[in-house]
mmCIF file of C-alpha atoms and ligand atoms in Angstrom:
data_model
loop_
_atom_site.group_PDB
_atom_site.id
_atom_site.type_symbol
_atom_site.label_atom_id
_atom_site.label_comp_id
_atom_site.label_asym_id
_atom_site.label_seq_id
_atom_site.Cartn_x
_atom_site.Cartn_y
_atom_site.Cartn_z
ATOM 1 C CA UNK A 1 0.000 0.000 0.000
ATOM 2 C CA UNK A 2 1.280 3.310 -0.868
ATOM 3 C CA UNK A 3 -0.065 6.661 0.367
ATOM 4 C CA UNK A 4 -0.227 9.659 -1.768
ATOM 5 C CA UNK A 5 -0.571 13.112 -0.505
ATOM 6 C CA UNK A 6 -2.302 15.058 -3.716
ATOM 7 C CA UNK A 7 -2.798 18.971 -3.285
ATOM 8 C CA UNK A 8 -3.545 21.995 -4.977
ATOM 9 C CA UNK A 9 -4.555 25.712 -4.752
ATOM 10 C CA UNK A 10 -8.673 25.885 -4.665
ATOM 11 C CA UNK A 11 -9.509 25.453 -8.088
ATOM 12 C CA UNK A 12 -6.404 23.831 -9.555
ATOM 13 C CA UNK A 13 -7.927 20.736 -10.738
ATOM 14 C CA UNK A 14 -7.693 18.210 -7.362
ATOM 15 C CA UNK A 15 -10.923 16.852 -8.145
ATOM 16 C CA UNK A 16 -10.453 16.697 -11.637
ATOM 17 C CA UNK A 17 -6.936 14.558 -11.211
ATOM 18 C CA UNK A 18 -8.564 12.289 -8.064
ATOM 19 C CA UNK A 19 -11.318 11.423 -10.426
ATOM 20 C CA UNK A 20 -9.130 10.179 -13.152
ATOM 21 C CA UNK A 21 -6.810 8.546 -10.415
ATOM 22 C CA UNK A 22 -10.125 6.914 -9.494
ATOM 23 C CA UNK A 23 -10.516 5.597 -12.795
ATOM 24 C CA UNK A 24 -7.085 4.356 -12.969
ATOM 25 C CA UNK A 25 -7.141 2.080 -9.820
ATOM 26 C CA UNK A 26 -6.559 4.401 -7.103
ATOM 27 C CA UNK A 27 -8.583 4.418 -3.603
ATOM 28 C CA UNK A 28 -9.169 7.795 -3.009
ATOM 29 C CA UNK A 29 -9.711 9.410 0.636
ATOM 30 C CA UNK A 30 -11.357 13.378 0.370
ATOM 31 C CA UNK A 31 -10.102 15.166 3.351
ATOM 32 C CA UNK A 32 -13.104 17.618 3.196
ATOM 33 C CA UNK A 33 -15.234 14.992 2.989
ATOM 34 C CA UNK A 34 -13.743 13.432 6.221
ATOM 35 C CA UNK A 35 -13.974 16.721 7.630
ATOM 36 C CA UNK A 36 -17.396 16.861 7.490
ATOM 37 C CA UNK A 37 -17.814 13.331 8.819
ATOM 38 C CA UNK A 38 -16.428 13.442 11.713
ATOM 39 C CA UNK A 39 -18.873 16.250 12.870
ATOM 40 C CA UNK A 40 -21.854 15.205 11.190
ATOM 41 C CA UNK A 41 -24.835 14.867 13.346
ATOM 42 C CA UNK A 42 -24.789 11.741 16.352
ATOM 43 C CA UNK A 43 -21.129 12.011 16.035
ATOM 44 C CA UNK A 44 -18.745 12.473 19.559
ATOM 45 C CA UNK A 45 -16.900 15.364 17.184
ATOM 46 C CA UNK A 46 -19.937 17.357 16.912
ATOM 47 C CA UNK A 47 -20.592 16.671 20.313
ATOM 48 C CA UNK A 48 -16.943 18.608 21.230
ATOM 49 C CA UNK A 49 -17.956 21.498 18.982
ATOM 50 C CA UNK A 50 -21.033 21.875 21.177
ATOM 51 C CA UNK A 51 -19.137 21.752 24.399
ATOM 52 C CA UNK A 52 -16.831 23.779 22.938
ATOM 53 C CA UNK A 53 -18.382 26.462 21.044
ATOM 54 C CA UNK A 54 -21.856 26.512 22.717
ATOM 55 C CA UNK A 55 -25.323 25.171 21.161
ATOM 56 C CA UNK A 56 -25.729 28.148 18.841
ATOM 57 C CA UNK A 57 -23.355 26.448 16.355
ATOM 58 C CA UNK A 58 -26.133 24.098 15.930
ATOM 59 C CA UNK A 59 -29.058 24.276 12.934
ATOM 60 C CA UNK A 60 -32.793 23.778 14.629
ATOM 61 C CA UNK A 61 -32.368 20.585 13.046
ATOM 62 C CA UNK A 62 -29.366 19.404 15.253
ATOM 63 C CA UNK A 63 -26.886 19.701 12.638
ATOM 64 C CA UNK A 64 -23.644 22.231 12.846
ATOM 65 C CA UNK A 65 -24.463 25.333 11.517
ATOM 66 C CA UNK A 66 -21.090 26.185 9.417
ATOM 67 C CA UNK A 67 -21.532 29.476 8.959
ATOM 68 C CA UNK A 68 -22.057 30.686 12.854
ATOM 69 C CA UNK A 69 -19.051 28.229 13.689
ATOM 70 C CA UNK A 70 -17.415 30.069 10.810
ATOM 71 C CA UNK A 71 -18.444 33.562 12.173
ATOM 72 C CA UNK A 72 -16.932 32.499 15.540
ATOM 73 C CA UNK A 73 -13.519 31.378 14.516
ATOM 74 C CA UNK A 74 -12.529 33.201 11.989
ATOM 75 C CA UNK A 75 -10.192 36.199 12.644
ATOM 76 C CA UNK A 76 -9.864 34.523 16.244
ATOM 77 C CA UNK A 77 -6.606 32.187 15.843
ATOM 78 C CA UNK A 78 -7.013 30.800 19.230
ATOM 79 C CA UNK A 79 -10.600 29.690 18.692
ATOM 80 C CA UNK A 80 -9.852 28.494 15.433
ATOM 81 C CA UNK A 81 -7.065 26.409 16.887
ATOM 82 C CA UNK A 82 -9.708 24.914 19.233
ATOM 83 C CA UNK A 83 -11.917 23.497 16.494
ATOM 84 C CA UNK A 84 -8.688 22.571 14.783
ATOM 85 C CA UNK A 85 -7.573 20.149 18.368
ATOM 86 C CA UNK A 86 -11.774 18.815 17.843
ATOM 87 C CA UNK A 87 -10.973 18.156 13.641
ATOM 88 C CA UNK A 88 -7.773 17.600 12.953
ATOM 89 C CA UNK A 89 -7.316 13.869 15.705
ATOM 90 C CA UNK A 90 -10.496 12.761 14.595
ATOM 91 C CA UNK A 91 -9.888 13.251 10.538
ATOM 92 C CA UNK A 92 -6.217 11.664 11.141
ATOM 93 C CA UNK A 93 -7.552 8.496 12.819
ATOM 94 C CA UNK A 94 -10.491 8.478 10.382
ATOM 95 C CA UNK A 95 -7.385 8.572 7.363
ATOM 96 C CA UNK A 96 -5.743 5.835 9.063
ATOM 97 C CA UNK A 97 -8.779 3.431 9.345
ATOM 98 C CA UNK A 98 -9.693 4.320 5.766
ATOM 99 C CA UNK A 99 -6.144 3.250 4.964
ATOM 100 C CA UNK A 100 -6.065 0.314 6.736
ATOM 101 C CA UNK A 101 -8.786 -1.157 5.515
ATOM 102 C CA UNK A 102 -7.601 -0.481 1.825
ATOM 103 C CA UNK A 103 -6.374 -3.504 -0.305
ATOM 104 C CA UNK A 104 -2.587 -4.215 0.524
ATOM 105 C CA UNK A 105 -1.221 -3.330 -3.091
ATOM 106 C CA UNK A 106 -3.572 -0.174 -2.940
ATOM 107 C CA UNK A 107 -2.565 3.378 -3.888
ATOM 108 C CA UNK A 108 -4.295 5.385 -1.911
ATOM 109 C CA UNK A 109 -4.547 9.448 -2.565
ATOM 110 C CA UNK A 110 -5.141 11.566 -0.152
ATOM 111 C CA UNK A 111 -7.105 14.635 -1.473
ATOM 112 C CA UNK A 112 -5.681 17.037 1.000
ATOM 113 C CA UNK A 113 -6.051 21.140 0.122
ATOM 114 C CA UNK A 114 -4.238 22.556 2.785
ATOM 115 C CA UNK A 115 -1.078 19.764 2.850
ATOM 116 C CA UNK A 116 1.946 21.941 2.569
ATOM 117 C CA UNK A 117 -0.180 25.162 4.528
ATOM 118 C CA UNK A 118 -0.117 22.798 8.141
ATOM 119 C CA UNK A 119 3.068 21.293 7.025
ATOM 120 C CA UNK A 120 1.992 17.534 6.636
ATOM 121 C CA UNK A 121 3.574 17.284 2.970
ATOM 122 C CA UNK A 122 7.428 15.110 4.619
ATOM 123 C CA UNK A 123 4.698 12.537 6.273
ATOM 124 C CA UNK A 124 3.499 11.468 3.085
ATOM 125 C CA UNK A 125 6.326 9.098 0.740
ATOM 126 C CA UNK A 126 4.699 10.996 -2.411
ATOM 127 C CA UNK A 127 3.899 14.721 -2.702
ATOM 128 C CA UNK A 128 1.488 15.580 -6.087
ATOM 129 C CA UNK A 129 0.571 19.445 -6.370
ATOM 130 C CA UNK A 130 -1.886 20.250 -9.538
ATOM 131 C CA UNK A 131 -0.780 23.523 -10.440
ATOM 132 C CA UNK A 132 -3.091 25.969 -12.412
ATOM 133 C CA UNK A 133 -0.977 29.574 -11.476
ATOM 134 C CA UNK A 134 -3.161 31.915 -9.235
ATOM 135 C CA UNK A 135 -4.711 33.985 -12.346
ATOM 136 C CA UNK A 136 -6.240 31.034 -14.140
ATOM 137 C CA UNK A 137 -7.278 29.574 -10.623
ATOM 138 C CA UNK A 138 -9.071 33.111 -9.541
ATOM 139 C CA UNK A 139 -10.906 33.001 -13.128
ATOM 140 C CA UNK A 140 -12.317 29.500 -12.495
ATOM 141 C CA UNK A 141 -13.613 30.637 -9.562
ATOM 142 C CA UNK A 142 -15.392 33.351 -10.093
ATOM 143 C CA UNK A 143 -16.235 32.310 -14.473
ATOM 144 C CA UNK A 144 -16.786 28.565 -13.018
ATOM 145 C CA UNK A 145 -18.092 28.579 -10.257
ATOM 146 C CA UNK A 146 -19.653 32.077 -9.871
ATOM 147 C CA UNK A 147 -17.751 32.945 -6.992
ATOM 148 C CA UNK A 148 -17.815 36.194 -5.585
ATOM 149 C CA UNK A 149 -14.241 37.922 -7.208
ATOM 150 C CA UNK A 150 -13.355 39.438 -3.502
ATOM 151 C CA UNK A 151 -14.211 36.246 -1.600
ATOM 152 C CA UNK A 152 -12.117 34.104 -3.968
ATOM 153 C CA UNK A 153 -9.078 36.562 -3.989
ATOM 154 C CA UNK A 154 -9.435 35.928 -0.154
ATOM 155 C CA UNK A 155 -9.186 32.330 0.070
ATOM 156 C CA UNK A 156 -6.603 32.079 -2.589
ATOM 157 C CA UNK A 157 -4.573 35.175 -0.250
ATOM 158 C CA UNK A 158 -5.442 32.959 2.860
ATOM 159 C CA UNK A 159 -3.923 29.971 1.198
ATOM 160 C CA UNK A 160 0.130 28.821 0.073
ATOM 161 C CA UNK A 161 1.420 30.330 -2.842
ATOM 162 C CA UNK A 162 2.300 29.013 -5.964
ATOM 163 C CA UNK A 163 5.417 28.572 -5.196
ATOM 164 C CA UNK A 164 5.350 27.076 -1.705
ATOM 165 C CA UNK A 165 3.803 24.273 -2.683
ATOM 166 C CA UNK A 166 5.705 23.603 -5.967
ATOM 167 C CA UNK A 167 8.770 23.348 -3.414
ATOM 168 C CA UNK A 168 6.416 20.898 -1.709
ATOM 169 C CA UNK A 169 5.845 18.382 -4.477
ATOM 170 C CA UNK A 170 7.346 15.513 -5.497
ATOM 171 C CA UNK A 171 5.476 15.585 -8.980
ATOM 172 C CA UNK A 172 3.934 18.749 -10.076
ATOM 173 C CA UNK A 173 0.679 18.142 -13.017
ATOM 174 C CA UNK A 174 0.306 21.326 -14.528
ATOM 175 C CA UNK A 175 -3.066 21.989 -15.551
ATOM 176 C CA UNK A 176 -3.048 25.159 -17.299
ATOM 177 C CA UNK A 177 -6.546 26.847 -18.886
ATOM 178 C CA UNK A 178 -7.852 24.613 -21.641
ATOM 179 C CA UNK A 179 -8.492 26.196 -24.625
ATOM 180 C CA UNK A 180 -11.500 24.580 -26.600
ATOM 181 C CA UNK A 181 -10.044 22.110 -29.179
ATOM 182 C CA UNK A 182 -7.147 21.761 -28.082
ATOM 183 C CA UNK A 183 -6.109 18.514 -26.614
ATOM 184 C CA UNK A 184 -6.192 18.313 -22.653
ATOM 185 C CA UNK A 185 -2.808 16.516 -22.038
ATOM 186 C CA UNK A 186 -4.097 16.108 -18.280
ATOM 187 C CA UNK A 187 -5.304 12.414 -18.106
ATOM 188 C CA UNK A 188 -2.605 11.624 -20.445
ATOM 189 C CA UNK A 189 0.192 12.980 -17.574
ATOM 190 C CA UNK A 190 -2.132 11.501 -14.976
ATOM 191 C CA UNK A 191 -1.756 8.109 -16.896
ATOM 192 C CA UNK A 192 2.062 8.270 -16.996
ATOM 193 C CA UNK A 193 2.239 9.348 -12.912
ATOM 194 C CA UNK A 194 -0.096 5.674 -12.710
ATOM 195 C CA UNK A 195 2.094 3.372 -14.355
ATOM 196 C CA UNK A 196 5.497 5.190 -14.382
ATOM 197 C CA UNK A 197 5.536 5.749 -11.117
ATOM 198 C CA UNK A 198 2.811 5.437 -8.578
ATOM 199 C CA UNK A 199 2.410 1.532 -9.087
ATOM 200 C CA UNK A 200 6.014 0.396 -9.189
ATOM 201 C CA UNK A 201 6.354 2.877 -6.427
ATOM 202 C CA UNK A 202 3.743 0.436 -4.131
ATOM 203 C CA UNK A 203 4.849 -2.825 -5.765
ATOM 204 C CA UNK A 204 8.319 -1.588 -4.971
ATOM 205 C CA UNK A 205 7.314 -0.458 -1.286
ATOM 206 C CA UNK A 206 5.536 -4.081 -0.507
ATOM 207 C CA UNK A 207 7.951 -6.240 -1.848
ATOM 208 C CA UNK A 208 10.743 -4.089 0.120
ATOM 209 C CA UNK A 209 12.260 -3.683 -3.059
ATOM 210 C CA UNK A 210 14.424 -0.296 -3.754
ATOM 211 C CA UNK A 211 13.844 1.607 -6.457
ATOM 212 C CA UNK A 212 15.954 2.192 -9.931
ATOM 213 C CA UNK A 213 18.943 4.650 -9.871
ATOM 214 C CA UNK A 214 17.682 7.195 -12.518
ATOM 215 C CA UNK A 215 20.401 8.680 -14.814
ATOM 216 C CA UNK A 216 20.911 12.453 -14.280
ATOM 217 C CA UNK A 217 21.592 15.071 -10.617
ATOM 218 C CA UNK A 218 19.057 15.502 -8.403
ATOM 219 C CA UNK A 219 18.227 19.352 -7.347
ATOM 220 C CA UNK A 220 18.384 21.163 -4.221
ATOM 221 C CA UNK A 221 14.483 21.239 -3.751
ATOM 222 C CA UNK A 222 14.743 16.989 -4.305
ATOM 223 C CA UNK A 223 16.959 17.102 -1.125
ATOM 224 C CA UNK A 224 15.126 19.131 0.826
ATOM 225 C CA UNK A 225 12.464 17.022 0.246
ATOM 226 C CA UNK A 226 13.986 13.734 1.294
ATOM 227 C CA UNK A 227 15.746 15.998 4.037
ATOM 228 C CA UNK A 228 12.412 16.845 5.361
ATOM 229 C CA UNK A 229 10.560 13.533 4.646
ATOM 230 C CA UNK A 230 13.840 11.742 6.913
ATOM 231 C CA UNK A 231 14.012 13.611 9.184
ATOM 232 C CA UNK A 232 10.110 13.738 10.170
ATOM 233 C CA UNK A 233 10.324 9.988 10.027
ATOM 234 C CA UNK A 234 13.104 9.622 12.450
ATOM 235 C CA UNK A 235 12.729 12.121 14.752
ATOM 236 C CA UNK A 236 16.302 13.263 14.422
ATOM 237 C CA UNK A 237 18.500 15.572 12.243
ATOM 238 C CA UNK A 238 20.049 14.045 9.266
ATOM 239 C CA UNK A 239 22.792 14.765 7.043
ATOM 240 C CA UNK A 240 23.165 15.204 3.061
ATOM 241 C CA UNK A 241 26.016 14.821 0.690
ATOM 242 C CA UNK A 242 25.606 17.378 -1.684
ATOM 243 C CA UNK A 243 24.017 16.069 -4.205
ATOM 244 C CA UNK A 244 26.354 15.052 -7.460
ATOM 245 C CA UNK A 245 24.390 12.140 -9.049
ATOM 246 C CA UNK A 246 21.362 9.700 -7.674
ATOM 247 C CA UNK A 247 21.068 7.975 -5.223
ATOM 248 C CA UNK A 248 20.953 11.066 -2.764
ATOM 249 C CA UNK A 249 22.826 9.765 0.578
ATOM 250 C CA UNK A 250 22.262 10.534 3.867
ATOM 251 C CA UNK A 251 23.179 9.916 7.138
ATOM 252 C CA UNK A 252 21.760 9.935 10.922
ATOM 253 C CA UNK A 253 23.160 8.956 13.565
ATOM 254 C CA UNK A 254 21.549 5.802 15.009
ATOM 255 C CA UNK A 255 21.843 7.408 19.033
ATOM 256 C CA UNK A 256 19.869 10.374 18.015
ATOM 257 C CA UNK A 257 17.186 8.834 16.481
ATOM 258 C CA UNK A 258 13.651 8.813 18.968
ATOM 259 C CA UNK A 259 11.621 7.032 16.585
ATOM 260 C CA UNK A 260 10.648 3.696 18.477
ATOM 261 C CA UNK A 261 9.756 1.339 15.115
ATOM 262 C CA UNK A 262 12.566 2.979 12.496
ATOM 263 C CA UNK A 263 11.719 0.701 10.083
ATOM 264 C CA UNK A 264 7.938 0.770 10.313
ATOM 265 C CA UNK A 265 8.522 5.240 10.054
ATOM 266 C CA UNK A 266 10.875 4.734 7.524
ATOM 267 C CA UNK A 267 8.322 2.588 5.489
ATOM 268 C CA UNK A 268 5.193 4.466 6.693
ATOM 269 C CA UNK A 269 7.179 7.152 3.825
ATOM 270 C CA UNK A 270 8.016 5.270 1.263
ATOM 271 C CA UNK A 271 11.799 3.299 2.690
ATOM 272 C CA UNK A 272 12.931 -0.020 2.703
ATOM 273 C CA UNK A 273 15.745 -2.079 4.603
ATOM 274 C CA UNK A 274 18.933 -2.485 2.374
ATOM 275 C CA UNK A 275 21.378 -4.231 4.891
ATOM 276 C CA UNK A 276 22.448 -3.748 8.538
ATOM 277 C CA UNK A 277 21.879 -0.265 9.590
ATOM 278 C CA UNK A 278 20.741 0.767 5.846
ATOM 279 C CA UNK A 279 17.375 2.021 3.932
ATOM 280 C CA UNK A 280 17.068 3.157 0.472
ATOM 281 C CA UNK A 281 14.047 4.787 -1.233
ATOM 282 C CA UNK A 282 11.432 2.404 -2.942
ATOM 283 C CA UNK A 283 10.283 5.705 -5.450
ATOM 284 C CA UNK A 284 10.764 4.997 -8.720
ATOM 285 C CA UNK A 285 11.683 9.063 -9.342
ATOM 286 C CA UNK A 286 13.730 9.667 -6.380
ATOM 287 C CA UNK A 287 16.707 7.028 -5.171
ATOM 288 C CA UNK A 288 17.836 7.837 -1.365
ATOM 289 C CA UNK A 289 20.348 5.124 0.450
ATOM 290 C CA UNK A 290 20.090 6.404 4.392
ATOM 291 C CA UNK A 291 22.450 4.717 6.517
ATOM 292 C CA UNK A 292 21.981 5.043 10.014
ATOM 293 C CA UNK A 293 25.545 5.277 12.071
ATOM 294 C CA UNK A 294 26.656 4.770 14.936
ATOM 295 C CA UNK A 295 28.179 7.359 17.213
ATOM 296 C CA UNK A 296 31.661 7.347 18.817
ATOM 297 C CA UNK A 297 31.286 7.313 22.580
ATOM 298 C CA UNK A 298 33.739 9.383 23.819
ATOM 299 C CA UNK A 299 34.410 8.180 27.386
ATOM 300 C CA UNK A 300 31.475 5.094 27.349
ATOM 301 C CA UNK A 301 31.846 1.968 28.229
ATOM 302 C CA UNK A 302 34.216 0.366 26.457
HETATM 303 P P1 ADP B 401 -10.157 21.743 -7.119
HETATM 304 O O1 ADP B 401 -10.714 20.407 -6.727
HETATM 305 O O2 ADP B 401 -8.663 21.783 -7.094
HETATM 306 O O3 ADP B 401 -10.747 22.913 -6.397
HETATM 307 P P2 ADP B 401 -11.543 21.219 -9.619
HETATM 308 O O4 ADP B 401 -10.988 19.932 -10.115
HETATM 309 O O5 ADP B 401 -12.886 21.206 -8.983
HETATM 310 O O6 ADP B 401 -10.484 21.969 -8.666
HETATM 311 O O7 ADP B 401 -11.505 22.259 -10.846
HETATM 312 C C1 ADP B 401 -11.924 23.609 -10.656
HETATM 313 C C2 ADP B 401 -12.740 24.084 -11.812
HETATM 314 O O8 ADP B 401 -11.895 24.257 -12.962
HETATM 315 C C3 ADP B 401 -13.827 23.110 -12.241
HETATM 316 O O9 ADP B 401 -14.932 23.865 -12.641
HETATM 317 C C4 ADP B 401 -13.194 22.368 -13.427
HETATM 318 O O10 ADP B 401 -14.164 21.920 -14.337
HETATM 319 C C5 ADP B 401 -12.340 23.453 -14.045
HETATM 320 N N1 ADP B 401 -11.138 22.965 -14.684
HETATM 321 C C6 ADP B 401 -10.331 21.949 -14.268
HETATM 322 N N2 ADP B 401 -9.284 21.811 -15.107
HETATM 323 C C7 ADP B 401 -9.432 22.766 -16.073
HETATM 324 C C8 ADP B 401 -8.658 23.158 -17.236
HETATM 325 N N3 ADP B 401 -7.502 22.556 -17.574
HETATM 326 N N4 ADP B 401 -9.108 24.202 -17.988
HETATM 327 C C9 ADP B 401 -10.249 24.832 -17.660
HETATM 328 N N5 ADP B 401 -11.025 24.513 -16.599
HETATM 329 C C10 ADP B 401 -10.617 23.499 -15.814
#
C-alpha cells in the first residue's frame, strides 16, 4: 500500500486529477469529505464542537451550523485552533482506518487542500501538487463557479502560494486553462504518474524492493524534500552529501534517532531495509540510500 498526498490551490484541478486517479485504480480518501464526517450529526466530534463552542453552532435541526461556527472562529486564531484540536485527531484516525482497511497493493490518494499550509507534505512518501498559477485559478472561480471575485481573492490570499507548494511536491501536473479544441494533455500525464511511477512505487514499497537509480543530478528542492521527509520519520537531524548524481545519501546517527519502530517510520514514507543499519528509497523518481551510524562514545563503556 502506498499513500499519496495530492494537493492543490482551490480550483487547480484536485478533483479533476482524483477522479481520473479513481478511474485508474486508485482508492481515493477526500479530506473535506472526512472533515465533514467526523462532525456530522450523532457524532462524539460534533458533540466537542457543542461543548466547545456553545449550542448556537447548531441548525434547529441538530446539525452544525457552518456558517455561525465560521463567524466564531474566523479572525480569532485561538478559537480556530480549538476546532482545529476537535478536527484535525479525529480526521487523522479516520485517514488511518480508511487506509487500513484499503487492499494491501492499494494506492491510496489523499485529497488534501491545505497539505503543505499545516506542514503535513514530509509525512506522506509521495507529494502531487496540480498547479493551475493563481490567475487562471481566480478566473475558475469566479467564471466557473460564480464565486464572488473578492471572496475568492481571499481564500486564494489565505492559502500557500504558488510557489510554496511547488517546493512541496514531489510531482507537479500542470493543468493550465484549456483552450476549446485543443487537446487536454491532463489524463494523459495523470496516466504516466499511474504506471510510471505510482504503481512500481507500491509494488516496490511491498515487496521491500528499492527503487531504480535514474540517470541524471538531483536538485536542491529533491533534497530538501527527502531531508524533510527523513528527518520527520526519524525524529532526528540528518545529514546530506551534496548532491552530485542519484542515489541522494544521507546519514543519521543511530543514538539520536527517537523514533521507536525505524523501520515501520521509515516505510510508513516510502523506505525499505537495504542491509544492517541501511534504507534506500522504494520511489521509482527519487533514489535515497540512508544509513543510520553509529556514534563514537567518547568516554562510554568500552
Ligand atoms: P479543485 O478540486 O482543485 O478545487 P476542480 O478539479 O474542482 O479543482 O476544478 C476547478 C474548476 O476548474 C472546475 O470547474 C473544473 O471543471 C475546471 N477545470 C479543471 N481543469 C481545467 C482546465 N484545464 N481548464 C479549464 N477549466 C478546468
Amino acid at each position: 500500500m502506498l499513500r499519496v498526498g495530492l494537493t492543490g490551490g482551490i480550483g487547480a484541478g484536485k478533483s479533476t486529477v482524483s477522479a481520473l486517479l479513481a478511474d485508474l485504480g486508485a482508492v481515493l480518501v477526500d479530506a473535506d469529505v472526512l472533515a465533514r464526517e467526523v462532525v456530522a450529526r450523532g457524532t462524539d466530534g460534533l458533540a466537542a464542537v457543542v461543548a466547545e463552542f456553545g449550542p448556537q453552532v447548531l441548525t434547529a435541526a441538530g446539525d452544525l451550523d457552518r456558517p455561525a461556527l465560521g463567524r466564531i472562529v474566523f479572525g480569532d486564531a485561538r478559537r480556530r485552533a480549538a476546532l482545529n484540536a476537535i478536527v484535525h485527531p479525529r480526521v487523522a484516525q479516520r485517514r488511518a482506518e480508511l487506509a487500513a482497511a484499503a487492499p494491501a497493493d492499494a494506492v491510496v490518494v489523499e485529497d488534501v487542500p491545505l497539505l503543505v499550509e499545516t506542514g503535513a507534505a514530509p509525512g506522506y512518501p509521495l507529494v502531487v501538487v496540480v498547479d493551475a498559477g493563481a490567475h487562471e485559478r481566480l478566473r475558475r472561480l469566479v467564471e466557473d463557479r460564480g464565486m464572488d471575485p473578492d471572496d475568492a481573492r481571499a481564500r486564494l490570499a489565505a492559502q500557500a502560494t504558488d510557489e510554496q507548494r511547488a517546493a512541496a511536491a514531489d510531482v507537479l501536473l500542470p493543468n493550465p486553462r484549456r483552450t476549446d479544441g485543443a487537446a487536454d494533455p491532463l489524463p494523459g500525464l495523470v496516466e504516466r504518474l499511474w504506471h510510471e511511477r505510482l504503481v512500481p512505487f507500491e509494488a516496490g514499497l511491498r515487496a521491500g524492493r528499492p527503487g531504480p537509480v535514474p540517470a541524471g543530478v538531483p536538485g536542491a528542492a529533491d533534497a530538501d524534500r527527502v531531508r524533510a521527509r527523513v528527518e520527520r520519520a526519524l525524529g532526528a537531524p540528518v545529514q546530506l552529501a551534496a548532491p552530485t548524481g542519484w542515489p541522494l545519501r544521507v546519514q543519521a546517527v543511530a543514538d539520536e534517532v527517537s523514533a521507536g519502530d525505524v523501520t515501520g517510520a521509515l516505510h510508513a514514507v516510502g523506505y525499505v531495509p537495504a542491509g544492517q543499519d541501511a534504507f534506500a528509497g522504494a520511489d521509482p523518481g527519487c533514489a535515497v540510500r540512508l544509513d543510520l551510524v553509529r556514534a563514537a562514545r567518547v568516554g562510554g563503556p568500552a
